[in-house]
The first five atom37 places (N, CA, C, CB, O) and aatype in JSON, in Angstrom:
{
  "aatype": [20, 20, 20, 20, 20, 20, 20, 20, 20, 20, 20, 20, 20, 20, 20, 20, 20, 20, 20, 20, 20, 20, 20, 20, 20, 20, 20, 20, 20, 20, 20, 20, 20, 20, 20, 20, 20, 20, 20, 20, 20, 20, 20, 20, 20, 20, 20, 20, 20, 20, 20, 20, 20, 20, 20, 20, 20, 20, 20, 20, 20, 20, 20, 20, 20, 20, 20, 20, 20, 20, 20, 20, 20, 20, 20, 20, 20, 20, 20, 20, 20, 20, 20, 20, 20, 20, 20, 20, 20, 20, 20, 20, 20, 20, 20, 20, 20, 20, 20, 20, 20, 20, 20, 20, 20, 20, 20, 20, 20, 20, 20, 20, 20, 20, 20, 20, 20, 20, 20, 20, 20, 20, 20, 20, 20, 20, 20],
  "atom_mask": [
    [1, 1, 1, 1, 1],
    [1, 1, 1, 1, 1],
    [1, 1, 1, 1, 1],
    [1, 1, 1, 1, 1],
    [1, 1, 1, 1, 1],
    [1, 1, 1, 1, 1],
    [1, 1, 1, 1, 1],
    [1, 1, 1, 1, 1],
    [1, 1, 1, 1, 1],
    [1, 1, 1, 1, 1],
    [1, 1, 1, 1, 1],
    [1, 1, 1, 1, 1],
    [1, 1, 1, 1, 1],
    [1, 1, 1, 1, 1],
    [1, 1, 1, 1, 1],
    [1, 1, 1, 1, 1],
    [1, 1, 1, 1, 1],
    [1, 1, 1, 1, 1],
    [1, 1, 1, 1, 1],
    [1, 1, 1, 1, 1],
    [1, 1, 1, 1, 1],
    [1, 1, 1, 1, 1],
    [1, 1, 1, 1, 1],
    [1, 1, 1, 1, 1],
    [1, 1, 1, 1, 1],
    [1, 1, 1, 1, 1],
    [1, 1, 1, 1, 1],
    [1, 1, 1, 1, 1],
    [1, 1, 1, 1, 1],
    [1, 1, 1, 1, 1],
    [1, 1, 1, 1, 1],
    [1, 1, 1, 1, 1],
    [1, 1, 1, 1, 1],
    [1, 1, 1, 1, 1],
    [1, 1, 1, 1, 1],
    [1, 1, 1, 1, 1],
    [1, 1, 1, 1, 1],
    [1, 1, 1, 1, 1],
    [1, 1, 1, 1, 1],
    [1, 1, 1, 1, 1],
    [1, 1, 1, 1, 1],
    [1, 1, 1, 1, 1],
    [1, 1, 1, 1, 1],
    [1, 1, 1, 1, 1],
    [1, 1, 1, 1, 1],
    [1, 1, 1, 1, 1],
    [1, 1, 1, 1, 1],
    [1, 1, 1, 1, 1],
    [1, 1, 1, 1, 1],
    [1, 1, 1, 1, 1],
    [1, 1, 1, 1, 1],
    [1, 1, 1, 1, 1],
    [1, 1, 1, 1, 1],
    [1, 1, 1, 1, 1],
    [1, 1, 1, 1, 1],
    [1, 1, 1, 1, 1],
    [1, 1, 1, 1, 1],
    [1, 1, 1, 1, 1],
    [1, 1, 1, 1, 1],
    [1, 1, 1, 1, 1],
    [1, 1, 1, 1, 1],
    [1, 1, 1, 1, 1],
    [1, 1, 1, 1, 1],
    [1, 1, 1, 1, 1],
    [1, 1, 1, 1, 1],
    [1, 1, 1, 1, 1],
    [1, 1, 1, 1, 1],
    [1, 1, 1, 1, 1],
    [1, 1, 1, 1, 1],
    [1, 1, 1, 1, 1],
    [1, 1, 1, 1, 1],
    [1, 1, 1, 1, 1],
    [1, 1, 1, 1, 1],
    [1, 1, 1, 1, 1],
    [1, 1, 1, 1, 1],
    [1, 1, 1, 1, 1],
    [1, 1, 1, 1, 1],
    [1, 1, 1, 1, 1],
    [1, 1, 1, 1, 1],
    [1, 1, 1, 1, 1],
    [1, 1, 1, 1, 1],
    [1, 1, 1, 1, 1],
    [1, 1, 1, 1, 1],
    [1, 1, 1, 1, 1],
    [1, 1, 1, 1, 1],
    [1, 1, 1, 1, 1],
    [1, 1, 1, 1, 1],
    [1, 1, 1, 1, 1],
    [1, 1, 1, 1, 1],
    [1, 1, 1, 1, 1],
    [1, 1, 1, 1, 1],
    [1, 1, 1, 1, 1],
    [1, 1, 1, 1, 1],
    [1, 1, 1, 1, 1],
    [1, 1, 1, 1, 1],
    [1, 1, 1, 1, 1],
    [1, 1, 1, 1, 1],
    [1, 1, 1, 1, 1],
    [1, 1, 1, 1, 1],
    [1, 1, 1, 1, 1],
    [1, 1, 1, 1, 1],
    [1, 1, 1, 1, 1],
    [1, 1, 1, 1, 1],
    [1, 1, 1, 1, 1],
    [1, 1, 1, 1, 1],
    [1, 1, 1, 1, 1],
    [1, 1, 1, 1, 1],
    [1, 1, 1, 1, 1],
    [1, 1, 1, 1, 1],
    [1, 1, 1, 1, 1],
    [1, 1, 1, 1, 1],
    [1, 1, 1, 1, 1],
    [1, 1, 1, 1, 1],
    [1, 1, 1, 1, 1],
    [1, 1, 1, 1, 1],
    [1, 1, 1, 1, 1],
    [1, 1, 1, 1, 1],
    [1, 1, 1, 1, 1],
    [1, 1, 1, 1, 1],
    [1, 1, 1, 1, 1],
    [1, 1, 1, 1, 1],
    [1, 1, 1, 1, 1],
    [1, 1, 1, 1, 1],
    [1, 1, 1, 1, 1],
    [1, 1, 1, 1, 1],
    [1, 1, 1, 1, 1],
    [1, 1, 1, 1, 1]
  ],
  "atom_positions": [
    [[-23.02, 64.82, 246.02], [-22.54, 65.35, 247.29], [-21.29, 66.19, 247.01], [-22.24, 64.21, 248.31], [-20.23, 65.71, 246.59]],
    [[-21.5, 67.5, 247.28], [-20.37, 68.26, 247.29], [-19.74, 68.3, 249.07], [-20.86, 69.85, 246.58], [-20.19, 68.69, 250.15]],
    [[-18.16, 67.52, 248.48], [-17.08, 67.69, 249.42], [-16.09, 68.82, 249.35], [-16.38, 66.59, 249.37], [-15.29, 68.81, 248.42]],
    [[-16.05, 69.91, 250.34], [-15.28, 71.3, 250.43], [-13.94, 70.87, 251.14], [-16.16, 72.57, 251.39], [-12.85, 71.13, 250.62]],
    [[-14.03, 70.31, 252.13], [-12.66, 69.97, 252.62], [-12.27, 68.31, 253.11], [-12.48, 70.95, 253.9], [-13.14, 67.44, 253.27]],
    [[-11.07, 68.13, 253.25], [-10.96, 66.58, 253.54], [-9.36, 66.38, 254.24], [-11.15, 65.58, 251.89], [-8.42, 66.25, 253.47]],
    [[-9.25, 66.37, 254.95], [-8.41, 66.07, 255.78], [-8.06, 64.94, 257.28], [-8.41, 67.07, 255.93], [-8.96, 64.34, 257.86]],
    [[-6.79, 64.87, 257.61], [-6.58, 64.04, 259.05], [-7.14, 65.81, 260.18], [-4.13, 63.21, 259.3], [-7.06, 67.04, 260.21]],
    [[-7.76, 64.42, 261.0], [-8.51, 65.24, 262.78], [-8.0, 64.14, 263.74], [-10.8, 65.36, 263.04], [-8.37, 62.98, 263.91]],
    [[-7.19, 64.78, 264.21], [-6.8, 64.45, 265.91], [-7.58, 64.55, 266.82], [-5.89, 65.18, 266.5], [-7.35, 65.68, 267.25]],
    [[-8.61, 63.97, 267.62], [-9.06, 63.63, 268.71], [-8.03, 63.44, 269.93], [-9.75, 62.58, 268.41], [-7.28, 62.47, 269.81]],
    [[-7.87, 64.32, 271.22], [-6.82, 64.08, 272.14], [-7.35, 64.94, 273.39], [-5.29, 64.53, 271.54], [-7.76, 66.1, 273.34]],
    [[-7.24, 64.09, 274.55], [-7.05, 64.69, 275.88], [-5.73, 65.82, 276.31], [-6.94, 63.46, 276.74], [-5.45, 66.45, 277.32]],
    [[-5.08, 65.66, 274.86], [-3.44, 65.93, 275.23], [-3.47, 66.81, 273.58], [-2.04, 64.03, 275.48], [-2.67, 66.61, 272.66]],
    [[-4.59, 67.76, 273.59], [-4.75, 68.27, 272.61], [-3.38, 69.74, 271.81], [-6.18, 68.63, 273.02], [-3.02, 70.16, 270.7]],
    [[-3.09, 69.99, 273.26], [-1.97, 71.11, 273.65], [-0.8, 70.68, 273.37], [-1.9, 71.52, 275.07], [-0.01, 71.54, 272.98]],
    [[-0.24, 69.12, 273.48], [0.95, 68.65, 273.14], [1.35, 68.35, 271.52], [1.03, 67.51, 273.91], [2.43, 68.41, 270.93]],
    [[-0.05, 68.0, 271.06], [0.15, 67.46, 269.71], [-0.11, 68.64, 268.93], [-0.77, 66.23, 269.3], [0.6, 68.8, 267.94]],
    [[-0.94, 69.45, 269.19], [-0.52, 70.73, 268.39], [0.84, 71.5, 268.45], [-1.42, 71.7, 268.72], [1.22, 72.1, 267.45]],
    [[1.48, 71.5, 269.45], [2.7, 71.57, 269.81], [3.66, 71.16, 268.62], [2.83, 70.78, 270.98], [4.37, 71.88, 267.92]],
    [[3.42, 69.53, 268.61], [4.08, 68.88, 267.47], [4.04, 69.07, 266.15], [3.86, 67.87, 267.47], [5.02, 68.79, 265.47]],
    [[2.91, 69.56, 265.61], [2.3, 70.27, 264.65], [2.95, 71.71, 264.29], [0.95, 70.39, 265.07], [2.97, 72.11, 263.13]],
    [[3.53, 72.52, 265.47], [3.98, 73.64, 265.34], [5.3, 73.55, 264.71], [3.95, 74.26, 266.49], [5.81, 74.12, 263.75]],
    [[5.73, 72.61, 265.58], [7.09, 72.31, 265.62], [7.42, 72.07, 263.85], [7.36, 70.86, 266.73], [8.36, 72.57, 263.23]],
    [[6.49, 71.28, 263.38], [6.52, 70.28, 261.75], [6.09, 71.71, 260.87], [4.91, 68.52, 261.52], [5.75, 71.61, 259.69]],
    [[6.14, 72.92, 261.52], [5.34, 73.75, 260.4], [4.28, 74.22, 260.6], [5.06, 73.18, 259.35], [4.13, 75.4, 260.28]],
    [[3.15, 73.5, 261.19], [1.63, 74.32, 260.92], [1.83, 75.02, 261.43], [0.3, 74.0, 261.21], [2.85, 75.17, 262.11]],
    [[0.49, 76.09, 261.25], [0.21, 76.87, 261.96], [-1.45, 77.06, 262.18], [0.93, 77.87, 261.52], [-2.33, 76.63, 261.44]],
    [[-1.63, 77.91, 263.56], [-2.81, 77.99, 263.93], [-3.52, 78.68, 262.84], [-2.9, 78.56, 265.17], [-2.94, 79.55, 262.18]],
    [[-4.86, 78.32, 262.6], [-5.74, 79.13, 261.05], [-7.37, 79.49, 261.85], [-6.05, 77.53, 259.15], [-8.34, 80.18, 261.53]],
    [[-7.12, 78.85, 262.67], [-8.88, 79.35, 263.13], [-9.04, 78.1, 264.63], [-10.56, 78.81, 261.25], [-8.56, 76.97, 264.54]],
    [[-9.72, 78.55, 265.79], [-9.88, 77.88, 266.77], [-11.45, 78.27, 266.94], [-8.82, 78.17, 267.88], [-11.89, 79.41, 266.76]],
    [[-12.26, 77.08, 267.34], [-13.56, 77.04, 268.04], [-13.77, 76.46, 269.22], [-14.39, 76.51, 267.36], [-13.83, 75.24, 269.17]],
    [[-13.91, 76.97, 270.33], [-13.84, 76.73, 271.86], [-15.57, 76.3, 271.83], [-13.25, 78.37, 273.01], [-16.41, 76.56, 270.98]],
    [[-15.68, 75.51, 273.21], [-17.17, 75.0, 273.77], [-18.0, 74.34, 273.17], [-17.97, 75.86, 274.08], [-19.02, 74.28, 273.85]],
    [[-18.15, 73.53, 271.74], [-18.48, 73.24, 271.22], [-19.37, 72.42, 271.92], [-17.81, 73.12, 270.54], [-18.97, 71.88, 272.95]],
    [[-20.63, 72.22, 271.51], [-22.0, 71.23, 271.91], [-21.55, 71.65, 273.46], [-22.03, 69.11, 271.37], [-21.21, 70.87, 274.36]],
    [[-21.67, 73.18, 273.53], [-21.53, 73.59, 275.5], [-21.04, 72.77, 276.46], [-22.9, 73.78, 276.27], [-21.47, 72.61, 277.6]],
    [[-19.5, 71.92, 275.56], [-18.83, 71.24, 276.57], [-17.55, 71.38, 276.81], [-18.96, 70.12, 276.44], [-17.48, 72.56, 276.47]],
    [[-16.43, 71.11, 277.14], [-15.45, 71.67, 276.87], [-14.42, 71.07, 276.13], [-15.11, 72.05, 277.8], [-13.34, 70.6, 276.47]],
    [[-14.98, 71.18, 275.05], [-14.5, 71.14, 273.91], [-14.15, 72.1, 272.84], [-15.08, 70.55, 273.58], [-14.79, 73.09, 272.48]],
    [[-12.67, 71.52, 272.23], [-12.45, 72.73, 271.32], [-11.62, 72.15, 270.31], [-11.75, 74.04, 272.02], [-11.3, 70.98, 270.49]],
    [[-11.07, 72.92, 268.93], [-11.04, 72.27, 267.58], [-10.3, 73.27, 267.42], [-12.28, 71.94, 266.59], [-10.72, 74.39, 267.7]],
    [[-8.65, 73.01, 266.81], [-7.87, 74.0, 266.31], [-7.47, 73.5, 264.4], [-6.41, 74.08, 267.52], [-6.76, 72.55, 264.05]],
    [[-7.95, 74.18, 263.79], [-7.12, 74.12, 262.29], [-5.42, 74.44, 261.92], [-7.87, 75.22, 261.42], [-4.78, 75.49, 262.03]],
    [[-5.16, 73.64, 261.63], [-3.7, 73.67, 261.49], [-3.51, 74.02, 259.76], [-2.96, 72.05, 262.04], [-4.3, 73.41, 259.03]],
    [[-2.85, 74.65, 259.32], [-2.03, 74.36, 257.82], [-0.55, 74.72, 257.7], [-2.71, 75.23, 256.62], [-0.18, 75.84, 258.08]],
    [[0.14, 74.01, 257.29], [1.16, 74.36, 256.71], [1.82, 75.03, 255.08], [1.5, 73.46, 257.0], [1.05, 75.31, 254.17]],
    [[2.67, 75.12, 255.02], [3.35, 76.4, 253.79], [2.94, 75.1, 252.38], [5.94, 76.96, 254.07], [2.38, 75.71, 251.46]],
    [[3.04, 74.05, 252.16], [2.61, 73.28, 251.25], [0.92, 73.12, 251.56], [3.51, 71.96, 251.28], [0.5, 71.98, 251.35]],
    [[0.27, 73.74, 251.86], [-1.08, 73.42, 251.72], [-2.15, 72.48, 252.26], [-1.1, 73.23, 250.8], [-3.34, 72.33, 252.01]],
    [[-1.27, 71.86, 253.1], [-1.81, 70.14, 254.24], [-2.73, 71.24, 255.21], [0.09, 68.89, 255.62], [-2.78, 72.46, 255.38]],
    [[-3.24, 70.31, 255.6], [-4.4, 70.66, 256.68], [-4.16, 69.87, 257.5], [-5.84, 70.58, 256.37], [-3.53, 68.86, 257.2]],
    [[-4.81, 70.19, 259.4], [-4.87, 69.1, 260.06], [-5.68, 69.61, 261.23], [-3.53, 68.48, 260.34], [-5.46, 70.8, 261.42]],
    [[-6.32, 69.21, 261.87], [-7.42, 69.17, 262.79], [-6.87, 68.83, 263.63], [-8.51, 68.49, 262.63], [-6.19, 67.8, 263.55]],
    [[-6.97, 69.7, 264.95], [-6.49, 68.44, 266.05], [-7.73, 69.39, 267.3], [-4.02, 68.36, 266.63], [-7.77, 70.6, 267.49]],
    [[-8.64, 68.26, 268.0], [-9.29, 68.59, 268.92], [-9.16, 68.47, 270.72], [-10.15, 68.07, 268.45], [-8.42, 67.52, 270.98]],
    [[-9.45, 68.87, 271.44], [-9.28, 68.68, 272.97], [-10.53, 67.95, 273.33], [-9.11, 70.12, 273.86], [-11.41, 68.8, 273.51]],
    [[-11.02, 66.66, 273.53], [-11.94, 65.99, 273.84], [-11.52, 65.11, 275.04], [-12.39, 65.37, 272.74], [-10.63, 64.27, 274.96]],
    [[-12.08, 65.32, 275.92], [-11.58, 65.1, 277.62], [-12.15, 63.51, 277.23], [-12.61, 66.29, 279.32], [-11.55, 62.56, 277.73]],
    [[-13.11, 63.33, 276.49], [-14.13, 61.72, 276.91], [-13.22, 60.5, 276.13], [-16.23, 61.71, 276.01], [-13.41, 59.31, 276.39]],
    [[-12.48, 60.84, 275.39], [-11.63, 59.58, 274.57], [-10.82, 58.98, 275.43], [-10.68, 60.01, 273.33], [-10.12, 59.72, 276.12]],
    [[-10.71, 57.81, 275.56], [-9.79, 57.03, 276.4], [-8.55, 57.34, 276.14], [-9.9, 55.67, 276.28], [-7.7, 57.48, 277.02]],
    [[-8.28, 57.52, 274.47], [-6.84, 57.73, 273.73], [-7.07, 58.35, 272.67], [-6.03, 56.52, 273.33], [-8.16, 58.33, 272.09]],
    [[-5.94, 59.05, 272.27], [-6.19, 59.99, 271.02], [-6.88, 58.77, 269.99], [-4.5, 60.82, 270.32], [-6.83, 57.54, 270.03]],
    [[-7.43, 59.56, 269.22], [-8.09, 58.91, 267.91], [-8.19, 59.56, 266.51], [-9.43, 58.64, 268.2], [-9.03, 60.43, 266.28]],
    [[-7.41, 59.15, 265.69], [-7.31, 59.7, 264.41], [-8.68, 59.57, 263.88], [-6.24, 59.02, 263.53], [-9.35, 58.59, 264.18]],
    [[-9.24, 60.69, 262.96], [-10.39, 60.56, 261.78], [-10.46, 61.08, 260.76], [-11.44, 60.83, 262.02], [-9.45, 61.77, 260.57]],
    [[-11.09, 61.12, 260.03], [-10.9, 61.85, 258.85], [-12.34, 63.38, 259.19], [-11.21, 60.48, 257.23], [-13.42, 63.52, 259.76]],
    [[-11.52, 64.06, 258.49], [-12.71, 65.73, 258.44], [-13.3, 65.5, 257.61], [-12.26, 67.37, 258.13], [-12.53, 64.86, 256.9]],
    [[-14.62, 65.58, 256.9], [-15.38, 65.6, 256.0], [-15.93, 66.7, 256.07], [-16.1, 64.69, 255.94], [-16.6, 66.75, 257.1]],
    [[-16.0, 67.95, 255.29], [-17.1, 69.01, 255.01], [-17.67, 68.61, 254.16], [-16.83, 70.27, 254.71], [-17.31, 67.82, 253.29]],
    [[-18.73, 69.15, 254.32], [-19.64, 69.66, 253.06], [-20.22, 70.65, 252.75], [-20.47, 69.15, 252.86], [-20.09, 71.7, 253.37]],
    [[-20.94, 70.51, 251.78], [-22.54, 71.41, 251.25], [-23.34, 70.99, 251.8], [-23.17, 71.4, 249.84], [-24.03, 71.92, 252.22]],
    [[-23.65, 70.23, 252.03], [-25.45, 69.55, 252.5], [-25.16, 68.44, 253.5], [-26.51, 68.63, 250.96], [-24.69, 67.37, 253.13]],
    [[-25.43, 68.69, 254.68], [-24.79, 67.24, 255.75], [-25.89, 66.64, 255.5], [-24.41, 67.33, 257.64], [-25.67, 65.58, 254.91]],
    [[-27.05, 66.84, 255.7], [-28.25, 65.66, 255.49], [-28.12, 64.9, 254.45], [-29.61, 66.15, 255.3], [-28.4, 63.7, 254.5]],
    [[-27.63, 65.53, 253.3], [-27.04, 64.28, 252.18], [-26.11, 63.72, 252.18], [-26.85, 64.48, 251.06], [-25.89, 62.65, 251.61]],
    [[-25.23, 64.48, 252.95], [-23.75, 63.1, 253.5], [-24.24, 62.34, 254.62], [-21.97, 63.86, 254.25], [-23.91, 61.17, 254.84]],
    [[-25.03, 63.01, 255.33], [-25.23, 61.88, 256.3], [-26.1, 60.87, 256.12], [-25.57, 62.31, 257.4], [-25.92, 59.98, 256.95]],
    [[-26.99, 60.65, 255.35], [-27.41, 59.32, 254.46], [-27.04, 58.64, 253.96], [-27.89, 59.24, 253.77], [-27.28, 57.43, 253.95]],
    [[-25.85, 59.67, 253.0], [-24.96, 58.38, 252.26], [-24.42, 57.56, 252.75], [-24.02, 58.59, 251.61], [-24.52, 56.4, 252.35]],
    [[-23.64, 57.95, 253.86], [-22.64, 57.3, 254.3], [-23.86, 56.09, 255.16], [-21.4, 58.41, 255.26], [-23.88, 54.87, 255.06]],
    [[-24.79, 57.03, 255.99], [-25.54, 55.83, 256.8], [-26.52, 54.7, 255.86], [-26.63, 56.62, 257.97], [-27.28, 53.78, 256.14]],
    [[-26.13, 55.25, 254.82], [-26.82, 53.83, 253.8], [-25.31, 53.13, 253.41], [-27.94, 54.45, 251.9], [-25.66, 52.34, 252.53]],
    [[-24.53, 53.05, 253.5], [-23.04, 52.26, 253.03], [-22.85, 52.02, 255.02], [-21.31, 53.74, 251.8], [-21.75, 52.04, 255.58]],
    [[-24.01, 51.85, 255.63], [-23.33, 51.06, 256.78], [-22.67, 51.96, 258.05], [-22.12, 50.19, 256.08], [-22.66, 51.41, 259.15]],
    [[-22.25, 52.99, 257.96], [-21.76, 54.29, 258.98], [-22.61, 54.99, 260.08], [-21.44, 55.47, 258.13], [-23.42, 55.88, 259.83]],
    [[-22.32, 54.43, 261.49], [-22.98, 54.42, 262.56], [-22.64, 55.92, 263.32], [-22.61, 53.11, 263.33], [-21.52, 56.32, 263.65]],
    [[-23.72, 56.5, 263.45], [-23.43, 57.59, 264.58], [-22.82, 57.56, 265.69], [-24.33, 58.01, 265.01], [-23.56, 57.37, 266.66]],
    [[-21.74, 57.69, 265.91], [-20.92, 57.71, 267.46], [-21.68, 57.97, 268.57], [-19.83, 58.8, 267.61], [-21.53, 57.26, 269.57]],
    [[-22.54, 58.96, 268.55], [-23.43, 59.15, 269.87], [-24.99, 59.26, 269.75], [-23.0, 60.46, 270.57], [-25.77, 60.04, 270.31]],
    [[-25.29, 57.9, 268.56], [-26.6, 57.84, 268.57], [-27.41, 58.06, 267.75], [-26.94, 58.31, 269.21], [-27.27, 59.15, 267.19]],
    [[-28.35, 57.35, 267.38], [-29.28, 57.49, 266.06], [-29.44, 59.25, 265.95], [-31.06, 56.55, 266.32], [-30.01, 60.0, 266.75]],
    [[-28.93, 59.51, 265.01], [-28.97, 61.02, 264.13], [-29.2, 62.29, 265.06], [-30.35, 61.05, 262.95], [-29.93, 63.28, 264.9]],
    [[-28.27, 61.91, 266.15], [-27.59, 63.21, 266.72], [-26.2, 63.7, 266.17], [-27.37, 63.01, 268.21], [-25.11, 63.16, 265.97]],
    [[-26.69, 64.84, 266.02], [-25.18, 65.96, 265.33], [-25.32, 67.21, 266.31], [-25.39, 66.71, 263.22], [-26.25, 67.28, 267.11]],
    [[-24.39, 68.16, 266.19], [-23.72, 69.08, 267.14], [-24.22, 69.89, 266.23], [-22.14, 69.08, 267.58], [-24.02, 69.63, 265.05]],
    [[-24.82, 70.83, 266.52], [-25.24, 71.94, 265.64], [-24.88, 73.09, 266.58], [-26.89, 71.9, 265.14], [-24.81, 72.91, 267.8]],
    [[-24.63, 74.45, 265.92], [-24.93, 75.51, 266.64], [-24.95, 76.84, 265.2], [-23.63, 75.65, 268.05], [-24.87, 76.39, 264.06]],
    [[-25.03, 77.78, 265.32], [-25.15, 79.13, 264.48], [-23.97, 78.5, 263.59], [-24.86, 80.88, 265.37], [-24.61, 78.44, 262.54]],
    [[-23.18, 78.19, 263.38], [-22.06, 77.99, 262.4], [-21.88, 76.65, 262.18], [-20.79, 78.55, 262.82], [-20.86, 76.51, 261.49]],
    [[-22.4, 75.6, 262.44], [-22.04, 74.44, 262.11], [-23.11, 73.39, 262.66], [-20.69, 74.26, 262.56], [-23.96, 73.44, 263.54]],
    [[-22.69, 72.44, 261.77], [-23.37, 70.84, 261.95], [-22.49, 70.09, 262.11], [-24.16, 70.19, 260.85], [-21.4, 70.44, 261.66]],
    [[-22.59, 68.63, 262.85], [-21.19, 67.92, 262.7], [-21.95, 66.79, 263.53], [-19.52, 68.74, 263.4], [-22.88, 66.96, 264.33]],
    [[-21.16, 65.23, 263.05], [-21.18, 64.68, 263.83], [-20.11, 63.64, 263.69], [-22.27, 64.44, 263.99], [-19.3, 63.95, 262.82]],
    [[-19.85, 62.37, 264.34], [-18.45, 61.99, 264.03], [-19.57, 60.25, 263.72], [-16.8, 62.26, 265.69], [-20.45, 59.71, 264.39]],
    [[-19.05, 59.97, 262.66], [-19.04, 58.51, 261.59], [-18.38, 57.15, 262.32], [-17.93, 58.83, 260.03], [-17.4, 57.25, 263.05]],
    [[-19.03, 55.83, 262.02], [-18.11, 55.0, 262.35], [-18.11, 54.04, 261.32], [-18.28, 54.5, 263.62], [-19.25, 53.57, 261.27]],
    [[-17.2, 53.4, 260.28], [-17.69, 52.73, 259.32], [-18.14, 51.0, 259.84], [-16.55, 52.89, 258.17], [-17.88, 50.7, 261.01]],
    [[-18.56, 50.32, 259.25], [-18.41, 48.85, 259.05], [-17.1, 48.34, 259.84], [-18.29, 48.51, 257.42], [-17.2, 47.93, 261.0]],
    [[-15.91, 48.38, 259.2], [-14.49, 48.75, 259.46], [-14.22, 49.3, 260.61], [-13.99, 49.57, 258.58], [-13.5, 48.62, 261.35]],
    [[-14.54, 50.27, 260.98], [-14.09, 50.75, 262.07], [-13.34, 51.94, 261.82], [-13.41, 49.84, 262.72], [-13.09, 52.62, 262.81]],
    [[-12.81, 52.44, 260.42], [-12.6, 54.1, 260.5], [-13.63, 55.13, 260.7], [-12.08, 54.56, 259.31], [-14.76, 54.8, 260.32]],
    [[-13.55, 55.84, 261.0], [-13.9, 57.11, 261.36], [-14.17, 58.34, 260.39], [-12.98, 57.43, 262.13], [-13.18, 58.82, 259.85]],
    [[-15.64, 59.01, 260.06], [-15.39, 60.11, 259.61], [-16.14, 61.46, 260.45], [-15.74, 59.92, 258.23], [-17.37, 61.43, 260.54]],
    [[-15.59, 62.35, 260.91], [-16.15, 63.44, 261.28], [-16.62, 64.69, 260.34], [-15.36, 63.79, 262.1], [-15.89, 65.63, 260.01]],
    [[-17.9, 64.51, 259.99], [-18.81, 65.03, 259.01], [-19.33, 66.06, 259.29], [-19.71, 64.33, 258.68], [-19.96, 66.07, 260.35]],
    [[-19.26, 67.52, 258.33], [-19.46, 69.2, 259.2], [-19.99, 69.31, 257.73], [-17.79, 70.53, 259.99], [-19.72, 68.87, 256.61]],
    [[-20.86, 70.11, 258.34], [-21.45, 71.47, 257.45], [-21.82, 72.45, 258.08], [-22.59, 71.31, 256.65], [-22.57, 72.7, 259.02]],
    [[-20.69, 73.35, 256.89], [-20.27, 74.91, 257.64], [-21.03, 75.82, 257.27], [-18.88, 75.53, 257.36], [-20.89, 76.26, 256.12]],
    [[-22.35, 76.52, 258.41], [-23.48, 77.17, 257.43], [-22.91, 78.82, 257.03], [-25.22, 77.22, 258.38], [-22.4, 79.77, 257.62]],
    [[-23.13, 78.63, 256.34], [-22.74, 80.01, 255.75], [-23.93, 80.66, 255.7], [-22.05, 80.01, 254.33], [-25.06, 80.17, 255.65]],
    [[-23.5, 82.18, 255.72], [-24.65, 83.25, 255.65], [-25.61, 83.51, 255.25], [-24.54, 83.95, 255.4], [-26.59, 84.02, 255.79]],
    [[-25.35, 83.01, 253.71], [-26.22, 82.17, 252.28], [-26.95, 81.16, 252.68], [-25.3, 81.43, 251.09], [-27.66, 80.62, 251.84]],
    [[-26.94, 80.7, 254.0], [-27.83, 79.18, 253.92], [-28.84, 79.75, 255.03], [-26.83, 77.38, 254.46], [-29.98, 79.29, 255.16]],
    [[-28.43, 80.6, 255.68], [-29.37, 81.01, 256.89], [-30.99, 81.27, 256.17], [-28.68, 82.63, 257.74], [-31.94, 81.6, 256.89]]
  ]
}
């Protein structure tokens, strides 16, 4: 399994404040995706001057923010086995993911109870 990126994702109703905080610490905005799975939802990339990454999303349905981890890849159908053979439950349901022209994704729940939100970013080459 090739992993491309790996970072902390903020889940928040209060998505505007904590990027805020993020600004404040340095990041900066690197790329935003609005409407995601045609809801209103949206996903801002953060980085700062040392090279950190950070995700932080606007998801109206969370009771409370929720930290996770980003997982990209190369191949989600092979991360998403792996992980669902080591025990990692689909958040919204036997092997629904968010797909659209640029992406796959769905968000992980372990054994444990951390979290991974798992993307594959299709590139032009994969079409």
């Amino acid at each position: 399994m090739q992993i491309t990126t790996f970072n902390p994702m903020i889940l928040s109703k209060n998505a505007d404040e904590i990027i805020k905080l993020f600004e404040e610490l340095g990041f900066e905005r690197r790329h935003q995706v609005d409407n995601i799975d045609d809801k209103d939802i949206s996903s801002v990339r953060m980085k700062d001057a040392n090279g950190f990454y950070v995700d932080v999303a606007s998801v109206n349905s969370v009771p409370q923010d929720m930290s996770t981890i980003r997982m990209n890849v190369r191949d989600f159908d092979e991360a998403y086995e792996f992980l669902k053979s080591r025990g990692f439950k689909n958040a919204r349901g036997e092997d629904h993911a968010v797909e659209s022209a640029s992406a796959k994704s769905c968000l992980l729940f372990s054994p444990s109870g951390f979290s991974i939100q798992l993307t594959q970013h299709i590139r032009k080459e994969d079409k």
